[in-house]
Amino acid sequence: MKHYKIEKEKGRLWLIEDAYSPLFEEKTEAIFAQCNGYMGVRAAHPFLSIEEKRGMFLRGAFDKAYDDEATELVNCPDVTWFGLEINEEKLHTDSTKMLSCERRLDVLSGELQIRYVFELALGRKAEVECRRFASADDRHLFLQSYRVRLNGGEPGDIRISTGINGQITNSGVSHFHSVSERVYDREIMESIGKLKKNAVVVLTQCTSGDSKPSKTDFVLKRRSIYGTYCFDGVIEVEICKVSVVFQTGEMDGDKACGHVRRASEKGYDRLFHEHVSAMRKFWEQAGIRIRGMSVEQEAAVCFSQYHIFGMTPYDTEEFSIAAKGLTGEGYKGHVFWDTEIFLFPFWLHVCPEQAKRLLGFRYIGLDGARKKAKDYGYKGAMFPWEAAGTGEEETPLYAALNIHTGKANKVWSGIKEYHVTADIVYAVERYYEVTGNWKFMEKRGYEIIFEAARFWVSCAEKDEKTGMYVIRDVIGPDEYTEHVDNNAYTNYMAAFCVKIARKYAVLLKKEKPVLFEALDKKTGVSGELDTWERFLKGIYLPQPDRNGIIPQDDTFLSKPMLKNIEKYRSARMKQAILLDYSREEIVNMQVLKQADVVMLMNLFPWLFMEETVRKNVLFYEKRTVHDSSLSYCAYAQASAHIGDREAAEKFFENALFVDLNDNPLVSGDGIHAASMGGVWNCLIYGFAGVWYEKGKLSVRPHLPDTWQEMEFKLIVRGIRIRFCISHQGIIMESEAKLESSIHVEAEGKEYEFQGYLNISRKREGREEWNKRQREPSLTWMG
């Protein structure tokens, strides 16, 4: 994190870039982005920069430019550019002498501040400050303040230009087949960019308080509109630029104009105050306070939570969380398994209603998943590896051309990475466990589970030699190992999916026959029960070998190790291994892109004995390149759970700084969304050791030695519970009366609470406590 500095003050926590750094431009634009769940605006300089990659992304603004290209999240018109001229001298970051430049992000509010000091032609100095935020109070509002001050006391003529640039593209490809502009009442600029299925509308107005411009000119350019505001004989001027952004059907033109005017009347400071009030509510629910954590770690934790807030569609289930959030073009804005496994747990315990919306997105895509299963010759529902605005598979069949052969490389993940279907079911089951929302299950949850179970049984085969059901030719979480049989993660997840499907089907058939009959008409579940039972009795689940290692797949342990793995683990460029080896060579070596078996252990924390987990973490980590941002957090969580504090802290440190490290080659196409969620999982499931399952809330902490106390709130069964965990003891208290009794295991002691939950328990000696942790409390088929 050497490139970015930290500054903490009351109510503020700043990440700071204290010099103009073209090498880091794209990276900083992404990680300093302003995001509010509706829009994400990259933190480009207000001045044009040679290395810039401006971007504004709106949730749900998807389009396919050409039939042979993938659907992608559209890079929308830019409103962040400002042109500046002082006494007829144009200022520019790459040509004007710059005495200082500082760009800073407050991770608690999301406000970006950029400050410059320029030296002008005659030796005078000019200070320029730009502030901006995407409102959490009104998600369609984007606010900017642009202030110019001349030093030395002598006034001058200042010309400020800004507007709406509709020439922005997705890496050179324009999605807008037409863009129209106009000016309302010589005040409000409007740009309408039309896509195939909808349109993006941007309106903006600039006001300057008491410093009225002597002249205002508007000009239309191709796909763009700009205004120039002239101030003669002034020392200082400040412009407030209000932008309202929306899509077809969300707002009409007249309402939008009124919206802009009312916001302009309020001004930047008042709107920022309203925004901060909304953000404060988020932090009251989601904040994690850790005494003993370094200020760098604290900033990184808050950074991850700020972006989780900013990347999540806040008011709809029609869209979900993209792998790069709303900060860049990476992965074309598509949704992966990252959402359900890495990001979903945060919302499940912080705002279950938001978690339900994320599952709603998958239910809306159920018909698309059924279609995909049918297209590949399977039953039930096969969810897409990459999703956009529908349930259709969006993974391109071919990727970049082979530079030597000129032929496109086949992309197998959309065809063979089956596990996403079980990952979604896992999230559905976790949602029901933690919330008890049976209405959701009756309307949507059971149907998703049943259709997924049908898929898994239909894609399994019976092995002639062993008589067991096997799942062949798949890709597990480790994407460097393609076309393998019996990937452990995949097989266990498939078994889990079918197990709960059969459990619920039998229960509904007995206790809710009318509902069961309705679901049977949709899914044919009654004809599947015997098949599901045979599957569960015969599914092959890889077991630990004589060394305690669970084979990642049928052949992994028989392959040779990659001898020079450290070269690629320490490389600044991700997937550098592909420069030296072909994918065919990598598949035939013991080398992982990311955690695989270890991921399985995180999802089912009581499935294996602690010693088995320890051995597998050590074994597989030595073979992992960590070329995926999903990897370090997975190893950190597993290590914390078994009490290996040293390893957990090492992996956690790497996970924390996946985006905030000093490598300019990462994050330029967007932040790593899943890693943000993985940080939360490490903290809550790993270090705090909190887990709710089968009616029991377990707390088994393994805090790092340097952390004195960890405080946070989680919602379980509709009640928010405050946790305060330290090396001296545990405090738990509910903020409201429990709706039903809750069973708690804390420090090895069992409690059952009705009414209010209230625990204050001192910890035993560490050795005794660690000894107690070696005894698993749950088994796989229990």
Short mmCIF file of C-alpha atoms in Angstrom, two decimals, residues 375-583:
data_model
loop_
_atom_site.label_atom_id
_atom_site.label_comp_id
_atom_site.label_asym_id
_atom_site.label_seq_id
_atom_site.Cartn_x
_atom_site.Cartn_y
_atom_site.Cartn_z
CA ASP A 375 -29.46 -27.11 -24.62
CA TYR A 376 -26.69 -29.20 -23.05
CA GLY A 377 -28.85 -32.30 -22.70
CA TYR A 378 -29.58 -32.07 -18.99
CA LYS A 379 -32.70 -31.76 -16.85
CA GLY A 380 -33.64 -29.01 -14.45
CA ALA A 381 -31.77 -25.71 -14.35
CA MET A 382 -28.13 -25.06 -15.23
CA PHE A 383 -27.35 -21.50 -14.17
CA PRO A 384 -25.08 -19.34 -16.33
CA TRP A 385 -21.43 -18.94 -15.44
CA GLU A 386 -21.68 -15.29 -16.52
CA ALA A 387 -24.98 -13.43 -16.30
CA ALA A 388 -25.98 -9.89 -17.25
CA GLY A 389 -29.56 -8.64 -17.25
CA THR A 390 -31.23 -11.97 -17.98
CA GLY A 391 -30.86 -15.63 -17.10
CA GLU A 392 -29.15 -16.36 -20.39
CA GLU A 393 -25.54 -17.51 -20.48
CA GLU A 394 -23.31 -14.55 -21.36
CA THR A 395 -19.91 -16.24 -21.32
CA PRO A 396 -18.32 -15.81 -24.77
CA LEU A 397 -17.58 -19.10 -26.50
CA TYR A 398 -14.21 -17.82 -27.65
CA ALA A 399 -11.71 -15.45 -26.07
CA ALA A 400 -8.72 -13.54 -27.41
CA LEU A 401 -7.00 -14.78 -30.53
CA ASN A 402 -3.90 -16.93 -30.25
CA ILE A 403 -1.22 -14.51 -31.41
CA HIS A 404 0.68 -17.28 -33.23
CA THR A 405 -2.15 -19.17 -34.93
CA GLY A 406 -4.65 -16.35 -35.37
CA LYS A 407 -7.39 -18.67 -34.03
CA ALA A 408 -9.68 -17.88 -31.13
CA ASN A 409 -9.21 -19.76 -27.87
CA LYS A 410 -12.21 -21.74 -26.65
CA VAL A 411 -13.67 -20.55 -23.34
CA TRP A 412 -14.75 -23.59 -21.34
CA SER A 413 -15.96 -21.95 -18.13
CA GLY A 414 -19.48 -21.26 -19.43
CA ILE A 415 -19.76 -24.87 -20.52
CA LYS A 416 -17.96 -26.80 -17.80
CA GLU A 417 -17.94 -24.73 -14.60
CA TYR A 418 -21.08 -26.37 -13.27
CA HIS A 419 -20.58 -25.49 -9.64
CA VAL A 420 -22.27 -22.08 -9.97
CA THR A 421 -25.63 -23.92 -9.92
CA ALA A 422 -24.89 -25.40 -6.50
CA ASP A 423 -23.37 -22.12 -5.27
CA ILE A 424 -26.72 -20.42 -5.84
CA VAL A 425 -28.56 -23.18 -3.99
CA TYR A 426 -26.07 -22.84 -1.15
CA ALA A 427 -26.97 -19.14 -0.86
CA VAL A 428 -30.69 -19.95 -0.93
CA GLU A 429 -30.27 -22.44 1.90
CA ARG A 430 -28.10 -20.05 3.92
CA TYR A 431 -30.75 -17.36 3.48
CA TYR A 432 -33.45 -19.67 4.83
CA GLU A 433 -31.22 -20.83 7.70
CA VAL A 434 -30.44 -17.30 8.86
CA THR A 435 -33.77 -15.56 8.18
CA GLY A 436 -36.38 -18.31 8.45
CA ASN A 437 -38.27 -16.62 5.59
CA TRP A 438 -40.56 -19.48 4.59
CA LYS A 439 -42.60 -17.23 2.29
CA PHE A 440 -39.57 -16.76 0.06
CA MET A 441 -38.96 -20.48 0.00
CA GLU A 442 -42.56 -21.22 -0.95
CA LYS A 443 -42.62 -18.63 -3.73
CA ARG A 444 -39.11 -19.09 -5.09
CA GLY A 445 -36.56 -20.95 -2.98
CA TYR A 446 -37.88 -24.51 -3.26
CA GLU A 447 -38.28 -24.19 -7.00
CA ILE A 448 -34.65 -23.10 -7.45
CA ILE A 449 -33.44 -25.96 -5.24
CA PHE A 450 -35.54 -28.64 -6.94
CA GLU A 451 -34.55 -27.61 -10.45
CA ALA A 452 -30.88 -27.48 -9.47
CA ALA A 453 -31.08 -30.96 -7.93
CA ARG A 454 -32.61 -32.31 -11.13
CA PHE A 455 -29.67 -30.86 -13.04
CA TRP A 456 -27.06 -32.46 -10.81
CA VAL A 457 -28.58 -35.92 -10.97
CA SER A 458 -28.95 -35.71 -14.73
CA CYS A 459 -25.31 -34.78 -15.30
CA ALA A 460 -23.92 -37.49 -13.00
CA GLU A 461 -22.91 -40.86 -14.44
CA LYS A 462 -22.65 -44.29 -12.86
CA ASP A 463 -19.09 -45.57 -12.92
CA GLU A 464 -18.99 -49.13 -14.25
CA LYS A 465 -16.09 -50.19 -12.02
CA THR A 466 -17.17 -48.73 -8.69
CA GLY A 467 -20.92 -48.51 -9.18
CA MET A 468 -20.81 -44.97 -7.76
CA TYR A 469 -22.18 -41.79 -9.29
CA VAL A 470 -19.46 -39.55 -10.67
CA ILE A 471 -19.41 -36.13 -12.30
CA ARG A 472 -17.00 -35.98 -15.23
CA ASP A 473 -15.35 -33.33 -17.38
CA VAL A 474 -15.82 -30.23 -15.23
CA ILE A 475 -13.93 -27.16 -14.05
CA GLY A 476 -13.93 -26.49 -10.32
CA PRO A 477 -13.15 -23.18 -8.62
CA ASP A 478 -9.50 -23.70 -9.62
CA GLU A 479 -9.73 -22.60 -13.24
CA TYR A 480 -6.22 -23.79 -14.12
CA THR A 481 -7.49 -27.37 -13.89
CA GLU A 482 -9.88 -27.97 -16.78
CA HIS A 483 -11.71 -31.11 -17.96
CA VAL A 484 -11.29 -33.11 -14.76
CA ASP A 485 -13.42 -35.82 -13.24
CA ASN A 486 -14.84 -35.69 -9.71
CA ASN A 487 -13.69 -32.28 -8.65
CA ALA A 488 -14.11 -32.48 -4.87
CA TYR A 489 -15.74 -29.07 -4.51
CA THR A 490 -18.21 -29.83 -7.30
CA ASN A 491 -19.17 -33.29 -6.05
CA TYR A 492 -19.70 -32.20 -2.44
CA MET A 493 -21.73 -29.18 -3.53
CA ALA A 494 -23.85 -31.37 -5.83
CA ALA A 495 -24.49 -33.78 -2.95
CA PHE A 496 -25.45 -30.88 -0.68
CA CYS A 497 -27.87 -29.57 -3.29
CA VAL A 498 -29.61 -32.90 -3.82
CA LYS A 499 -29.63 -33.63 -0.09
CA ILE A 500 -31.56 -30.50 0.86
CA ALA A 501 -33.82 -30.83 -2.19
CA ARG A 502 -34.91 -34.28 -1.09
CA LYS A 503 -35.29 -33.16 2.53
CA TYR A 504 -37.60 -30.30 1.55
CA ALA A 505 -39.54 -32.37 -0.95
CA VAL A 506 -40.30 -35.09 1.60
CA LEU A 507 -41.22 -32.47 4.20
CA LEU A 508 -43.55 -30.54 1.88
CA LYS A 509 -45.20 -33.67 0.58
CA LYS A 510 -46.08 -34.59 4.16
CA GLU A 511 -46.86 -31.22 5.72
CA LYS A 512 -47.89 -28.97 2.80
CA PRO A 513 -49.35 -31.21 0.10
CA VAL A 514 -51.05 -28.35 -1.78
CA LEU A 515 -47.77 -26.47 -2.13
CA PHE A 516 -45.97 -29.68 -3.02
CA GLU A 517 -48.48 -30.39 -5.78
CA ALA A 518 -48.01 -26.91 -7.21
CA LEU A 519 -44.24 -27.29 -7.23
CA ASP A 520 -44.57 -30.76 -8.69
CA LYS A 521 -46.41 -29.33 -11.69
CA LYS A 522 -43.51 -26.96 -12.32
CA THR A 523 -40.58 -29.24 -11.58
CA GLY A 524 -41.78 -32.85 -11.68
CA VAL A 525 -40.26 -33.31 -8.23
CA SER A 526 -42.46 -36.28 -7.27
CA GLY A 527 -40.87 -38.37 -10.00
CA GLU A 528 -37.38 -37.52 -8.80
CA LEU A 529 -37.45 -38.58 -5.14
CA ASP A 530 -36.29 -42.17 -5.64
CA THR A 531 -33.62 -41.04 -8.07
CA TRP A 532 -32.38 -38.45 -5.59
CA GLU A 533 -32.17 -41.05 -2.84
CA ARG A 534 -30.11 -43.37 -5.06
CA PHE A 535 -27.87 -40.47 -6.00
CA LEU A 536 -27.20 -39.55 -2.36
CA LYS A 537 -26.38 -43.15 -1.47
CA GLY A 538 -24.05 -43.54 -4.42
CA ILE A 539 -22.43 -40.15 -5.10
CA TYR A 540 -18.64 -40.31 -4.93
CA LEU A 541 -17.31 -37.86 -2.33
CA PRO A 542 -13.48 -37.79 -2.30
CA GLN A 543 -12.14 -38.64 1.15
CA PRO A 544 -8.80 -37.77 2.76
CA ASP A 545 -6.01 -40.11 1.67
CA ARG A 546 -3.47 -41.68 4.02
CA ASN A 547 -1.74 -38.31 4.29
CA GLY A 548 -5.00 -36.54 5.12
CA ILE A 549 -5.23 -34.83 1.72
CA ILE A 550 -8.56 -34.65 -0.09
CA PRO A 551 -7.83 -35.12 -3.79
CA GLN A 552 -8.94 -32.04 -5.73
CA ASP A 553 -9.98 -34.37 -8.54
CA ASP A 554 -9.28 -37.90 -9.76
CA THR A 555 -5.84 -37.19 -11.21
CA PHE A 556 -4.50 -34.09 -9.42
CA LEU A 557 -2.35 -35.93 -6.88
CA SER A 558 -0.68 -38.03 -9.59
CA LYS A 559 0.59 -35.00 -11.52
CA PRO A 560 4.07 -33.46 -11.16
CA MET A 561 4.47 -30.24 -9.19
CA LEU A 562 5.39 -26.95 -10.86
CA LYS A 563 8.98 -26.52 -9.68
CA ASN A 564 9.33 -22.75 -10.21
CA ILE A 565 6.00 -21.69 -8.71
CA GLU A 566 7.53 -18.85 -6.64
CA LYS A 567 8.37 -17.02 -9.86
CA TYR A 568 4.67 -16.71 -10.68
CA ARG A 569 3.47 -16.14 -7.13
CA SER A 570 5.64 -13.04 -6.88
CA ALA A 571 5.03 -11.74 -10.43
CA ARG A 572 3.43 -8.29 -10.62
CA MET A 573 1.39 -9.36 -13.63
CA LYS A 574 -1.45 -11.79 -12.96
CA GLN A 575 -1.47 -15.08 -14.87
CA ALA A 576 2.18 -14.61 -15.84
CA ILE A 577 2.38 -18.41 -15.86
CA LEU A 578 0.48 -18.38 -19.15
CA LEU A 579 3.43 -16.63 -20.78
CA ASP A 580 5.62 -19.67 -20.16
CA TYR A 581 3.15 -22.56 -20.27
CA SER A 582 0.15 -23.42 -22.38
CA ARG A 583 -3.15 -24.24 -20.69
#
